[in-house]
Amino acid sequence: MAQQTDFKIPVDGYATFDALSMKELIKERLSENGFYTDQDFEGSNLSSLIDVLAYSYHVQMFYLNQTSSESLFTESELYENVNRIVELLDYKPGGFQTCRLGFGILAKSTVAKGAYAFPRYTHVTGNGIQYTLMQDMFVSKYSAGEEIIKDISDTYTLYQGIPQQYPIYHGQGEDFEKIVLLPGDDVTIDHYTINVYVKDVDTTKWEEWKQTDSLYTNSQDSAVFEVRLNPKKRYEIKFGNNINGRSLKTGDSVAVYYIKSDGTKGKVGPNTITKSATLFSTPQFIDIWSDIKNPDTAYIDTAILRNFEFSNPQFSTEFYEGETVADIKNNAPKIFSAQNRVITKDDFETFIKYNFSGTVKSVKVVDNVAYLNGHVKYITDHLKLSKPESDVNTLYNHLLYADSTSFNNTYVYAVPVQTVTSSLVPRANYISINLKNEIINYLANKKILTTDITVVDPVYMAVAFGARLAGEDFSPDIKDKTQLVVEKSPTSSLSDEGIINKIYQILKKYFEETSLGQVLDLNKLTSSILNIDGVENIFTQRTDNPSVKLAGLSLLIWNSIYEKTDIDIITANITLPYYKYPYLDDALNITDKIVVQTTS
């Protein structure tokens, strides 16, 4: 065996080399045998070659030092590296999700009875913000006069943004051919609104291709495509190979459409959108539409569209920034282990959080046993209702989704993303029927055949400051007679208003991050308030009887619907059951119930 060369370098010494030290080492090694001398003359050919080698090594060492700790999934912190690693698991990170809006339609008396079809990309505008219909919408009018079209919001949703058509791409006939969308750095593409239409080079007809979670689950003739957000946060559209999904032919024309979102600026309030809508009618789309639309369906034109009035009685949803590194590291192993199937409770929760992260804030999934021993028992034993169906929300959800057999039901509790809290109306922040249907439809092809999914509204628990007099009946009115008193050091650099604002921010942040079945951590809240500069002590006090005061935080918590039956005062940590979700009551006016006193 040939003898190994002794480089006299410590095992861990490689990291200490830079371009200059590497250059000196090469020169030293060349000078040892005496055959080469040009290395000592700057500008010589050999010296120039040494410079190239040394500085190339320097660049490689820089890359090693910067990325060696990012090579493992558990240690990676950069989005680009985490994204690249999870691609091995076929995990597709979630991208931006634009605001969505429920809406209603009024058909004027000039509209005759009958069925009407609205083509996709029909859009409305409100305060300069555009909202778009992403699928064909079918409605029916049953009377001759004015009529509000029922159940529109149960099935259809408007997406904030403007439809965009990407330049035509021509197929190369390669296996697993990819299109990388490069719309510009200032363009925000909604993750769930990418549509693909392919014009067959042989038939010269357009066809709509459908998005799939994985090409490998599709047959050779399936007209499907995958979408993935790559490490540079660019969308890649991937086609098949005529084994797993159909491949593009050489010369096929590919048209890509997507929604360009306005981001956080796209959120709108109730009664914002204009009554009139507009059809999307670019020459390219008209050509595509003539081939893909159902020939037996009569779609409305601009003249008929004027006789329909759109409205939005609700706020839009929030804009979602997409998955963070922490989200990806949490979701990717779970999605991979589920193998695109939902079987366990964790599978259901993971898939809902992953696919509806822009619209669902918190989710809990239970089987029929947990449902009966938990929520149903609460309704009958605690609320004292004769049967579960006596609760309006429970009855409504069962009528919509549950069948006569209950032993195979899977119950989904979900809280929608919503940051707007009214100070005038008790919160009733339930998930829309449309979103419930989307969740059920998405899980339909992933669940066990015998499992029936029922989406159930959670129990919302209002939380406020509360101190009770001896013998006083429990009532939400207690909150109106209670305040939080903060004792402030005379040397504090913060003003009274500054301390009140910091306490408000602590409470606001805490309750914005709450979840179903969480621990109400009074110790954490108390500690956070006491850590404010200058705060020495806090206590909860009655305003109508100041002698009644409790050390620390005392909170009144009650069911906002059955407020006389389910109500209590807590002074220590409690764990809520899976079906309960806490929120801060009258958050906009909570500062009026905080008083600061300077100690002597």
Coordinates of C-alpha atoms in Angstrom, one line a residue:
M1 CA 0.0 0.0 0.0
A2 CA 1.4 3.4 -0.9
Q3 CA 2.4 5.6 2.1
Q4 CA 0.1 8.4 2.8
T5 CA 1.6 12.0 2.5
D6 CA 2.1 13.7 5.9
F7 CA 0.6 17.2 5.6
K8 CA 1.4 18.0 9.2
I9 CA -2.1 19.5 9.6
P10 CA -4.1 19.0 12.8
V11 CA -7.3 17.0 12.4
D12 CA -9.4 20.1 13.2
G13 CA -7.1 22.6 11.6
Y14 CA -8.9 22.9 8.3
A15 CA -11.2 25.5 9.6
T16 CA -8.3 27.9 10.3
F17 CA -7.3 28.2 6.7
D18 CA -8.0 31.2 4.5
A19 CA -6.8 32.1 1.0
L20 CA -3.5 33.5 2.2
S21 CA -2.6 30.7 4.6
M22 CA -3.5 28.1 1.9
K23 CA -1.3 30.0 -0.6
E24 CA 1.6 29.9 1.8
L25 CA 1.1 26.2 2.5
I26 CA 1.1 25.4 -1.3
K27 CA 4.3 27.5 -1.8
E28 CA 5.9 25.8 1.1
R29 CA 5.2 22.3 -0.2
L30 CA 6.4 23.2 -3.7
S31 CA 9.7 24.6 -2.3
E32 CA 10.5 21.6 -0.2
N33 CA 11.7 19.5 -3.1
G34 CA 13.6 22.3 -4.9
F35 CA 12.2 21.5 -8.3
Y36 CA 9.9 24.5 -8.5
T37 CA 10.8 28.2 -8.0
D38 CA 8.2 30.2 -10.0
Q39 CA 5.9 30.1 -7.0
D40 CA 8.1 32.7 -5.3
F41 CA 7.6 35.2 -8.1
E42 CA 4.3 37.1 -8.0
G43 CA 2.8 37.4 -11.5
S44 CA 4.3 34.1 -12.8
N45 CA 2.0 31.6 -14.3
L46 CA 2.5 29.2 -11.4
S47 CA 1.8 31.9 -8.8
S48 CA -1.4 32.9 -10.6
L49 CA -2.5 29.2 -10.6
I50 CA -1.8 29.0 -6.9
D51 CA -3.9 32.2 -6.3
V52 CA -6.9 30.6 -8.2
L53 CA -6.6 27.4 -6.1
A54 CA -6.2 29.2 -2.8
Y55 CA -9.1 31.6 -3.3
S56 CA -11.3 28.9 -4.6
Y57 CA -10.6 27.0 -1.4
H58 CA -11.4 30.1 0.6
V59 CA -14.8 30.4 -1.0
Q60 CA -15.5 26.7 -0.2
M61 CA -14.5 27.1 3.4
F62 CA -16.8 30.1 3.7
Y63 CA -19.7 28.0 2.4
L64 CA -18.8 25.2 4.7
N65 CA -18.7 27.4 7.8
Q66 CA -22.0 29.0 6.9
T67 CA -24.0 26.0 6.0
S68 CA -22.5 23.0 7.8
S69 CA -24.8 23.5 10.7
E70 CA -27.8 23.8 8.3
S71 CA -27.3 20.3 6.7
L72 CA -29.6 18.6 9.3
F73 CA -33.3 19.1 9.5
T74 CA -33.3 19.5 13.3
E75 CA -30.6 22.1 13.2
S76 CA -31.6 24.1 10.2
E77 CA -32.8 27.6 10.8
L78 CA -32.7 29.1 7.3
Y79 CA -35.9 28.8 5.2
E80 CA -34.0 27.9 2.0
N81 CA -32.2 25.0 3.7
V82 CA -35.3 23.7 5.5
N83 CA -37.3 23.9 2.3
R84 CA -34.7 22.0 0.4
I85 CA -34.4 19.2 3.1
V86 CA -38.2 18.6 3.3
E87 CA -38.4 18.2 -0.4
L88 CA -36.9 14.8 0.1
L89 CA -40.0 13.9 2.1
D90 CA -42.2 15.3 -0.8
Y91 CA -43.4 18.0 1.7
K92 CA -44.7 21.2 0.1
P93 CA -44.4 24.2 2.3
G94 CA -47.5 26.5 2.5
G95 CA -47.2 29.9 0.9
F96 CA -49.2 33.1 1.1
Q97 CA -52.9 32.9 1.5
T98 CA -55.0 35.9 0.5
C99 CA -58.0 37.3 2.4
R100 CA -61.2 35.5 1.7
L101 CA -64.7 36.9 1.9
G102 CA -68.2 35.4 2.3
F103 CA -70.8 37.2 0.3
G104 CA -74.5 37.3 -0.6
I105 CA -76.4 37.9 -3.9
L106 CA -79.7 39.6 -4.6
A107 CA -81.4 38.8 -7.9
K108 CA -83.6 41.7 -9.0
S109 CA -87.1 41.3 -10.2
T110 CA -85.8 41.7 -13.8
V111 CA -84.2 38.3 -13.5
A112 CA -86.5 35.5 -14.6
K113 CA -86.9 32.4 -12.6
G114 CA -84.4 29.7 -13.5
A115 CA -80.8 28.5 -13.1
Y116 CA -77.8 30.8 -13.7
A117 CA -74.1 30.1 -14.0
F118 CA -71.4 32.6 -13.2
P119 CA -68.0 31.9 -14.9
R120 CA -64.8 31.8 -12.8
Y121 CA -62.8 34.9 -12.3
T122 CA -65.9 37.1 -12.0
H123 CA -64.9 39.9 -9.6
V124 CA -66.2 42.7 -7.5
T125 CA -64.5 45.7 -6.0
G126 CA -64.7 47.4 -2.6
N127 CA -62.7 50.5 -1.6
G128 CA -60.4 49.9 -4.5
I129 CA -59.8 46.2 -3.4
Q130 CA -60.8 43.5 -5.8
Y131 CA -62.3 40.1 -4.8
T132 CA -62.5 37.3 -7.3
L133 CA -64.6 34.1 -7.7
M134 CA -62.2 31.2 -8.3
Q135 CA -64.7 28.6 -9.5
D136 CA -67.8 28.5 -11.6
M137 CA -70.8 29.4 -9.5
F138 CA -74.3 28.0 -10.0
V139 CA -77.4 29.6 -8.5
S140 CA -81.2 29.3 -8.9
K141 CA -84.0 31.9 -8.7
Y142 CA -87.4 30.5 -7.7
S143 CA -89.7 33.6 -7.7
A144 CA -90.6 36.4 -10.0
G145 CA -89.8 39.3 -7.7
E146 CA -86.6 40.3 -5.9
E147 CA -85.0 37.3 -4.3
I148 CA -82.0 36.8 -2.0
I149 CA -80.1 33.8 -3.4
K150 CA -79.8 31.3 -0.5
D151 CA -76.8 29.3 0.7
I152 CA -74.3 31.1 -1.5
S153 CA -71.8 31.6 1.3
D154 CA -72.2 27.9 2.2
T155 CA -70.5 26.9 -1.0
Y156 CA -68.6 29.8 -2.6
T157 CA -66.0 32.3 -1.4
L158 CA -64.4 35.3 -2.9
Y159 CA -60.6 35.5 -3.0
Q160 CA -58.9 38.9 -2.6
G161 CA -56.8 39.8 -5.6
I162 CA -56.7 40.3 -9.3
P163 CA -56.6 37.3 -11.7
Q164 CA -53.2 37.2 -13.6
Q165 CA -52.4 35.2 -16.7
Y166 CA -48.8 34.1 -17.0
P167 CA -47.1 34.1 -20.4
I168 CA -47.8 31.0 -22.4
Y169 CA -45.2 28.2 -21.9
H170 CA -44.6 25.7 -24.6
G171 CA -44.0 22.1 -23.6
Q172 CA -40.6 20.4 -24.3
G173 CA -41.8 16.9 -24.0
E174 CA -39.6 16.0 -21.0
D175 CA -40.5 13.8 -18.1
F176 CA -41.6 15.6 -15.0
E177 CA -41.3 18.9 -16.8
K178 CA -41.3 22.0 -14.6
I179 CA -42.5 25.6 -15.0
V180 CA -41.1 28.1 -12.5
L181 CA -43.3 31.1 -12.0
L182 CA -41.3 34.4 -12.1
P183 CA -44.0 37.1 -11.9
G184 CA -41.7 39.7 -10.2
D185 CA -40.5 40.3 -6.7
D186 CA -43.4 42.6 -5.9
V187 CA -46.1 40.0 -6.8
T188 CA -47.7 37.9 -4.0
I189 CA -49.3 34.8 -5.4
D190 CA -52.1 33.1 -3.4
H191 CA -51.1 29.5 -2.6
Y192 CA -54.4 27.9 -3.5
T193 CA -55.4 29.8 -6.6
I194 CA -53.0 28.5 -9.3
N195 CA -54.9 27.1 -12.2
V196 CA -53.4 25.4 -15.3
Y197 CA -54.9 25.0 -18.8
V198 CA -53.1 23.0 -21.5
K199 CA -53.7 23.3 -25.2
D200 CA -53.0 19.9 -26.8
V201 CA -50.7 20.3 -29.8
D202 CA -52.5 17.6 -31.7
T203 CA -56.1 18.4 -31.0
T204 CA -55.6 22.2 -30.6
K205 CA -58.1 22.2 -27.8
W206 CA -57.7 23.6 -24.3
E207 CA -58.1 21.4 -21.3
E208 CA -58.1 22.2 -17.6
W209 CA -55.6 20.2 -15.6
K210 CA -56.2 19.6 -11.9
Q211 CA -53.8 20.1 -9.0
T212 CA -52.8 17.0 -7.0
D213 CA -51.0 16.4 -3.8
S214 CA -48.6 14.0 -5.4
L215 CA -48.1 12.8 -9.0
Y216 CA -47.2 9.4 -7.8
T217 CA -50.7 8.6 -6.7
N218 CA -52.1 9.3 -10.2
S219 CA -52.4 7.1 -13.3
Q220 CA -50.6 7.7 -16.6
D221 CA -53.5 9.4 -18.3
S222 CA -54.4 11.7 -15.4
A223 CA -54.3 15.4 -16.4
V224 CA -52.8 16.6 -13.2
F225 CA -49.9 18.8 -11.9
E226 CA -48.1 19.4 -8.6
V227 CA -47.4 22.8 -7.1
R228 CA -44.4 23.5 -4.8
L229 CA -43.0 26.6 -3.2
N230 CA -39.3 26.2 -3.7
P231 CA -36.4 27.5 -1.5
K232 CA -36.5 30.9 -3.2
K233 CA -40.2 31.2 -2.6
R234 CA -41.0 30.7 -6.3
Y235 CA -43.8 28.4 -7.3
E236 CA -42.8 25.4 -9.4
I237 CA -45.5 23.6 -11.5
K238 CA -44.5 20.0 -12.2
F239 CA -46.1 17.7 -14.7
G240 CA -46.0 13.9 -15.0
N241 CA -44.0 11.4 -17.1
N242 CA -46.9 9.3 -18.6
I243 CA -46.5 6.8 -15.8
N244 CA -47.3 9.0 -12.8
G245 CA -49.6 11.6 -14.4
R246 CA -49.7 12.8 -18.0
S247 CA -46.6 14.5 -19.4
L248 CA -46.5 17.5 -21.6
K249 CA -46.1 16.9 -25.3
T250 CA -43.5 18.9 -27.3
G251 CA -45.4 22.0 -28.5
D252 CA -48.2 21.9 -26.0
S253 CA -49.3 25.4 -24.9
V254 CA -49.6 25.9 -21.1
A255 CA -51.5 28.8 -19.7
V256 CA -51.2 29.5 -15.9
Y257 CA -53.6 31.7 -14.0
Y258 CA -53.3 32.8 -10.4
I259 CA -54.5 35.5 -8.0
K260 CA -52.2 38.4 -7.3
S261 CA -52.9 39.4 -3.7
D262 CA -52.7 42.8 -2.1
G263 CA -51.5 41.2 1.2
T264 CA -52.6 42.7 4.4
K265 CA -54.1 45.7 2.6
G266 CA -56.7 43.5 1.1
K267 CA -58.7 43.0 4.2
V268 CA -62.2 44.7 4.1
G269 CA -65.0 45.2 6.6
P270 CA -68.7 44.5 6.3
N271 CA -70.8 46.1 3.6
T272 CA -67.7 47.2 1.6
I273 CA -67.9 45.6 -1.8
T274 CA -69.9 47.2 -4.7
K275 CA -73.1 45.7 -5.8
S276 CA -72.1 45.2 -9.4
A277 CA -69.7 42.5 -10.6
T278 CA -67.5 42.3 -13.7
L279 CA -66.7 39.3 -15.9
F280 CA -63.0 38.4 -16.7
S281 CA -62.7 38.7 -20.4
T282 CA -59.2 38.8 -21.7
P283 CA -58.8 37.4 -25.3
Q284 CA -56.7 34.5 -24.1
F285 CA -59.1 33.4 -21.4
I286 CA -62.1 33.7 -23.8
D287 CA -60.3 31.3 -26.1
I288 CA -59.6 28.9 -23.3
W289 CA -63.1 29.3 -21.9
S290 CA -64.7 28.4 -25.2
D291 CA -63.1 24.9 -25.0
I292 CA -63.3 24.1 -21.2
K293 CA -66.8 25.3 -20.3
N294 CA -69.7 22.9 -20.1
P295 CA -71.5 23.2 -23.5
D296 CA -74.8 22.3 -21.9
T297 CA -74.6 25.2 -19.3
A298 CA -75.8 28.7 -20.1
Y299 CA -73.4 31.1 -18.5
I300 CA -74.5 34.7 -17.8
D301 CA -73.2 37.6 -19.9
T302 CA -72.6 41.2 -18.9
A303 CA -76.1 42.3 -19.5
I304 CA -77.6 39.6 -17.2
L305 CA -74.9 40.2 -14.6
R306 CA -76.1 43.8 -14.0
N307 CA -79.3 42.4 -12.6
F308 CA -77.5 40.7 -9.7
E309 CA -76.3 42.6 -6.7
F310 CA -73.4 41.4 -4.5
S311 CA -72.9 42.2 -0.8
N312 CA -70.7 41.2 2.1
P313 CA -72.3 41.2 5.6
Q314 CA -69.0 40.0 7.2
F315 CA -65.4 40.9 7.6
S316 CA -62.9 39.2 5.3
T317 CA -60.5 36.7 6.8
E318 CA -56.9 37.6 7.6
F319 CA -54.0 37.5 5.2
Y320 CA -51.6 34.6 6.0
E321 CA -47.9 35.0 5.5
G322 CA -47.2 31.4 4.8
E323 CA -45.4 28.7 6.8
T324 CA -42.4 29.7 8.9
V325 CA -39.3 27.5 9.5
A326 CA -40.9 26.4 12.8
D327 CA -44.2 25.5 11.1
I328 CA -42.4 23.4 8.5
K329 CA -40.3 21.6 11.1
N330 CA -43.4 20.9 13.1
N331 CA -45.7 19.8 10.2
A332 CA -43.3 18.0 7.8
P333 CA -42.6 14.9 9.9
K334 CA -46.3 14.5 10.7
I335 CA -47.4 14.8 7.1
F336 CA -44.8 12.4 6.0
S337 CA -45.7 9.8 8.6
A338 CA -49.4 10.1 7.6
Q339 CA -48.5 9.3 4.0
N340 CA -51.3 11.4 2.7
R341 CA -53.9 9.5 4.8
V342 CA -55.8 10.7 7.9
I343 CA -56.4 7.9 10.4
T344 CA -55.4 9.1 13.9
K345 CA -56.6 12.2 15.7
D346 CA -53.1 13.7 15.2
D347 CA -53.4 13.1 11.4
F348 CA -56.7 15.0 11.2
E349 CA -55.4 17.9 13.2
T350 CA -52.1 18.1 11.3
F351 CA -53.8 18.0 7.8
I352 CA -56.4 20.7 8.8
K353 CA -53.7 23.0 10.3
Y354 CA -51.4 22.5 7.3
N355 CA -54.0 23.0 4.6
F356 CA -56.2 25.6 6.3
S357 CA -53.6 27.5 8.2
G358 CA -54.7 30.8 6.8
T359 CA -58.3 30.4 7.9
V360 CA -58.2 28.1 10.9
K361 CA -56.5 29.3 14.1
S362 CA -57.0 26.3 16.4
V363 CA -58.4 22.8 15.9
K364 CA -59.2 19.8 18.1
V365 CA -60.4 16.4 16.8
V366 CA -62.0 13.7 19.0
D367 CA -63.8 10.4 18.4
N368 CA -67.3 9.6 19.4
V369 CA -66.3 8.3 22.9
A370 CA -64.5 11.6 23.8
Y371 CA -67.4 13.6 22.3
L372 CA -70.0 11.8 24.4
N373 CA -67.9 11.9 27.6
G374 CA -66.9 15.5 27.1
H375 CA -69.1 17.9 25.1
V376 CA -72.4 16.0 25.3
K377 CA -72.0 15.4 29.0
Y378 CA -71.3 19.1 29.5
I379 CA -74.5 20.0 27.7
T380 CA -76.7 17.6 29.6
D381 CA -75.1 17.7 33.1
H382 CA -73.6 21.2 33.3
L383 CA -75.9 23.2 31.1
K384 CA -78.9 21.1 32.3
L385 CA -80.4 20.8 28.9
S386 CA -82.7 17.8 28.4
K387 CA -80.7 16.4 25.4
P388 CA -77.7 17.5 23.3
E389 CA -79.9 18.7 20.4
S390 CA -81.4 21.3 22.8
D391 CA -78.3 23.3 22.2
V392 CA -78.9 25.2 19.0
N393 CA -75.3 25.0 17.7
T394 CA -75.1 21.2 18.4
L395 CA -78.4 20.6 16.6
Y396 CA -77.4 22.7 13.6
N397 CA -74.1 21.0 13.2
H398 CA -75.7 17.5 13.4
L399 CA -78.4 18.4 10.9
L400 CA -75.8 19.5 8.4
Y401 CA -73.2 16.7 8.8
A402 CA -74.1 13.8 11.1
D403 CA -76.0 10.8 10.0
S404 CA -78.2 8.5 12.1
T405 CA -75.2 6.3 13.0
S406 CA -72.9 8.0 15.5
F407 CA -70.3 5.4 16.5
N408 CA -68.1 6.1 13.5
N409 CA -68.2 9.9 13.7
T410 CA -65.1 12.0 13.9
Y411 CA -65.8 15.4 15.5
V412 CA -63.7 18.5 14.4
Y413 CA -63.7 21.6 16.5
A414 CA -62.2 24.6 14.8
V415 CA -61.7 28.3 15.5
P416 CA -61.4 30.6 12.6
V417 CA -58.6 33.2 12.3
Q418 CA -60.2 36.5 13.2
T419 CA -58.6 39.5 15.0
V420 CA -61.5 41.9 15.0
T421 CA -63.3 41.9 18.3
S422 CA -66.4 44.1 18.7
S423 CA -66.9 45.9 22.0
L424 CA -70.6 46.0 21.4
V425 CA -71.7 42.5 20.5
P426 CA -70.8 39.3 22.4
R427 CA -68.4 37.2 20.3
A428 CA -69.9 34.5 18.2
N429 CA -66.9 33.7 16.0
Y430 CA -68.0 30.5 14.4
I431 CA -66.4 28.9 11.3
S432 CA -68.5 29.5 8.2
I433 CA -70.4 26.7 6.6
N434 CA -68.4 27.2 3.4
L435 CA -65.1 26.5 5.3
K436 CA -66.7 23.5 7.1
N437 CA -67.6 22.1 3.7
E438 CA -64.1 22.7 2.4
I439 CA -62.6 20.8 5.4
I440 CA -64.9 17.9 4.9
N441 CA -64.4 17.7 1.1
Y442 CA -60.6 17.9 1.5
L443 CA -60.5 15.1 4.0
A444 CA -63.0 13.0 2.1
N445 CA -60.5 11.2 -0.1
K446 CA -57.9 10.8 2.7
K447 CA -60.0 9.4 5.5
I448 CA -61.1 5.8 6.2
L449 CA -64.2 4.9 4.2
T450 CA -66.4 4.3 7.2
T451 CA -65.5 7.5 9.1
D452 CA -68.0 10.4 9.0
I453 CA -66.7 13.8 9.7
T454 CA -68.8 16.3 11.7
V455 CA -67.5 19.9 12.1
V456 CA -68.7 21.2 15.5
D457 CA -68.8 24.7 16.8
P458 CA -66.7 25.2 20.0
V459 CA -67.9 26.7 23.2
Y460 CA -66.6 30.3 23.5
M461 CA -65.7 31.3 27.0
A462 CA -65.6 35.0 27.8
V463 CA -62.9 36.2 30.2
A464 CA -62.8 39.4 32.2
F465 CA -61.6 40.8 35.6
G466 CA -63.9 39.5 38.3
A467 CA -64.2 39.7 42.1
R468 CA -67.4 38.4 43.8
L469 CA -69.0 39.7 47.0
A470 CA -69.9 37.2 49.7
G471 CA -73.2 35.6 48.8
E472 CA -73.5 37.4 45.5
D473 CA -75.1 35.5 42.6
F474 CA -72.8 34.7 39.7
S475 CA -73.5 37.0 36.8
P476 CA -71.6 38.6 33.9
D477 CA -72.5 41.9 35.5
I478 CA -69.7 41.3 38.0
K479 CA -67.2 42.3 35.4
D480 CA -68.7 45.8 35.2
K481 CA -68.0 46.2 38.9
T482 CA -64.5 45.0 39.0
Q483 CA -61.1 46.6 38.2
L484 CA -57.5 45.6 38.2
V485 CA -55.4 47.8 40.5
V486 CA -51.7 48.2 39.8
E487 CA -49.4 49.6 42.5
K488 CA -46.5 51.6 40.9
S489 CA -43.2 52.5 42.4
P490 CA -42.7 56.3 42.8
T491 CA -39.4 56.0 41.1
S492 CA -40.8 54.3 38.0
S493 CA -39.9 55.9 34.7
L494 CA -43.2 54.8 33.1
S495 CA -46.3 57.0 33.2
D496 CA -49.6 55.6 34.4
E497 CA -50.8 55.4 30.8
G498 CA -47.6 53.6 29.7
I499 CA -48.1 50.9 32.3
I500 CA -51.8 50.5 31.4
N501 CA -50.8 50.2 27.7
K502 CA -48.2 47.5 28.5
I503 CA -50.7 45.5 30.5
Y504 CA -53.2 45.8 27.6
Q505 CA -50.6 44.5 25.2
I506 CA -49.8 41.6 27.5
L507 CA -53.5 40.6 27.7
K508 CA -54.1 41.2 24.1
K509 CA -51.1 39.1 22.9
Y510 CA -51.9 36.3 25.4
F511 CA -55.6 35.9 24.2
E512 CA -54.7 36.3 20.6
E513 CA -52.5 33.1 21.0
T514 CA -55.1 31.0 22.8
S515 CA -56.2 27.6 21.6
L516 CA -58.9 25.1 22.2
G517 CA -58.5 23.2 25.5
Q518 CA -55.6 25.3 26.6
V519 CA -54.4 26.1 30.1
L520 CA -55.5 29.5 31.3
D521 CA -52.2 30.4 32.9
L522 CA -52.8 33.1 35.5
N523 CA -49.3 32.7 36.9
K524 CA -47.8 33.6 33.6
L525 CA -50.1 36.6 33.2
T526 CA -49.3 37.8 36.7
S527 CA -45.6 37.4 36.3
S528 CA -45.6 39.3 33.0
I529 CA -47.4 42.2 34.5
L530 CA -45.2 42.3 37.6
N531 CA -42.1 42.3 35.3
I532 CA -43.2 45.7 33.9
D533 CA -40.8 48.4 35.0
G534 CA -42.1 50.1 38.2
V535 CA -44.9 47.6 38.9
E536 CA -44.7 46.5 42.6
N537 CA -48.0 44.7 43.1
I538 CA -51.4 44.0 41.5
F539 CA -54.8 43.1 43.0
T540 CA -58.4 42.7 41.7
Q541 CA -60.9 45.0 43.4
R542 CA -64.6 45.7 43.4
T543 CA -65.5 49.3 42.4
D544 CA -68.8 49.3 44.4
N545 CA -67.1 47.9 47.6
P546 CA -63.3 48.8 47.5
S547 CA -62.8 46.7 50.7
V548 CA -63.2 43.6 48.6
K549 CA -59.9 42.9 46.9
L550 CA -58.1 39.8 45.9
A551 CA -54.3 39.5 45.6
G552 CA -53.1 39.0 42.0
L553 CA -55.4 38.3 39.1
S554 CA -59.0 37.1 39.6
L555 CA -60.9 36.4 36.4
L556 CA -64.5 35.9 35.7
I557 CA -65.1 33.2 33.0
W558 CA -68.5 32.3 31.5
N559 CA -70.2 30.8 28.5
S560 CA -71.3 33.7 26.4
I561 CA -74.5 31.9 25.4
Y562 CA -75.5 30.1 28.6
E563 CA -74.1 32.8 30.9
K564 CA -76.1 31.9 33.9
T565 CA -75.4 28.2 33.8
D566 CA -71.7 28.1 33.1
I567 CA -69.9 30.8 35.0
D568 CA -67.1 30.9 37.5
I569 CA -64.3 33.0 39.1
I570 CA -60.8 31.6 38.9
T571 CA -57.7 32.7 40.9
A572 CA -55.4 29.9 39.8
N573 CA -54.4 28.1 36.6
I574 CA -57.1 25.9 35.0
T575 CA -57.2 23.6 32.0
L576 CA -60.1 24.0 29.7
P577 CA -61.7 21.0 28.0
Y578 CA -61.1 20.4 24.3
Y579 CA -64.3 22.0 23.2
K580 CA -63.8 25.3 25.0
Y581 CA -62.0 28.4 23.6
P582 CA -61.3 31.5 25.8
Y583 CA -61.4 35.1 24.6
L584 CA -60.9 38.4 26.2
D585 CA -64.3 40.0 26.7
D586 CA -64.7 43.6 25.5
A587 CA -61.0 43.8 24.6
L588 CA -61.3 47.3 23.1
N589 CA -62.4 48.8 26.5
I590 CA -60.3 46.7 28.9
T591 CA -58.0 49.6 29.6
D592 CA -60.9 51.4 31.3
K593 CA -60.8 48.7 34.0
I594 CA -57.1 49.1 34.9
V595 CA -56.2 51.6 37.6
V596 CA -52.6 52.6 38.5
Q597 CA -51.8 53.8 42.0
T598 CA -48.4 55.2 43.1
T599 CA -47.1 53.8 46.4
S600 CA -45.8 56.1 49.1

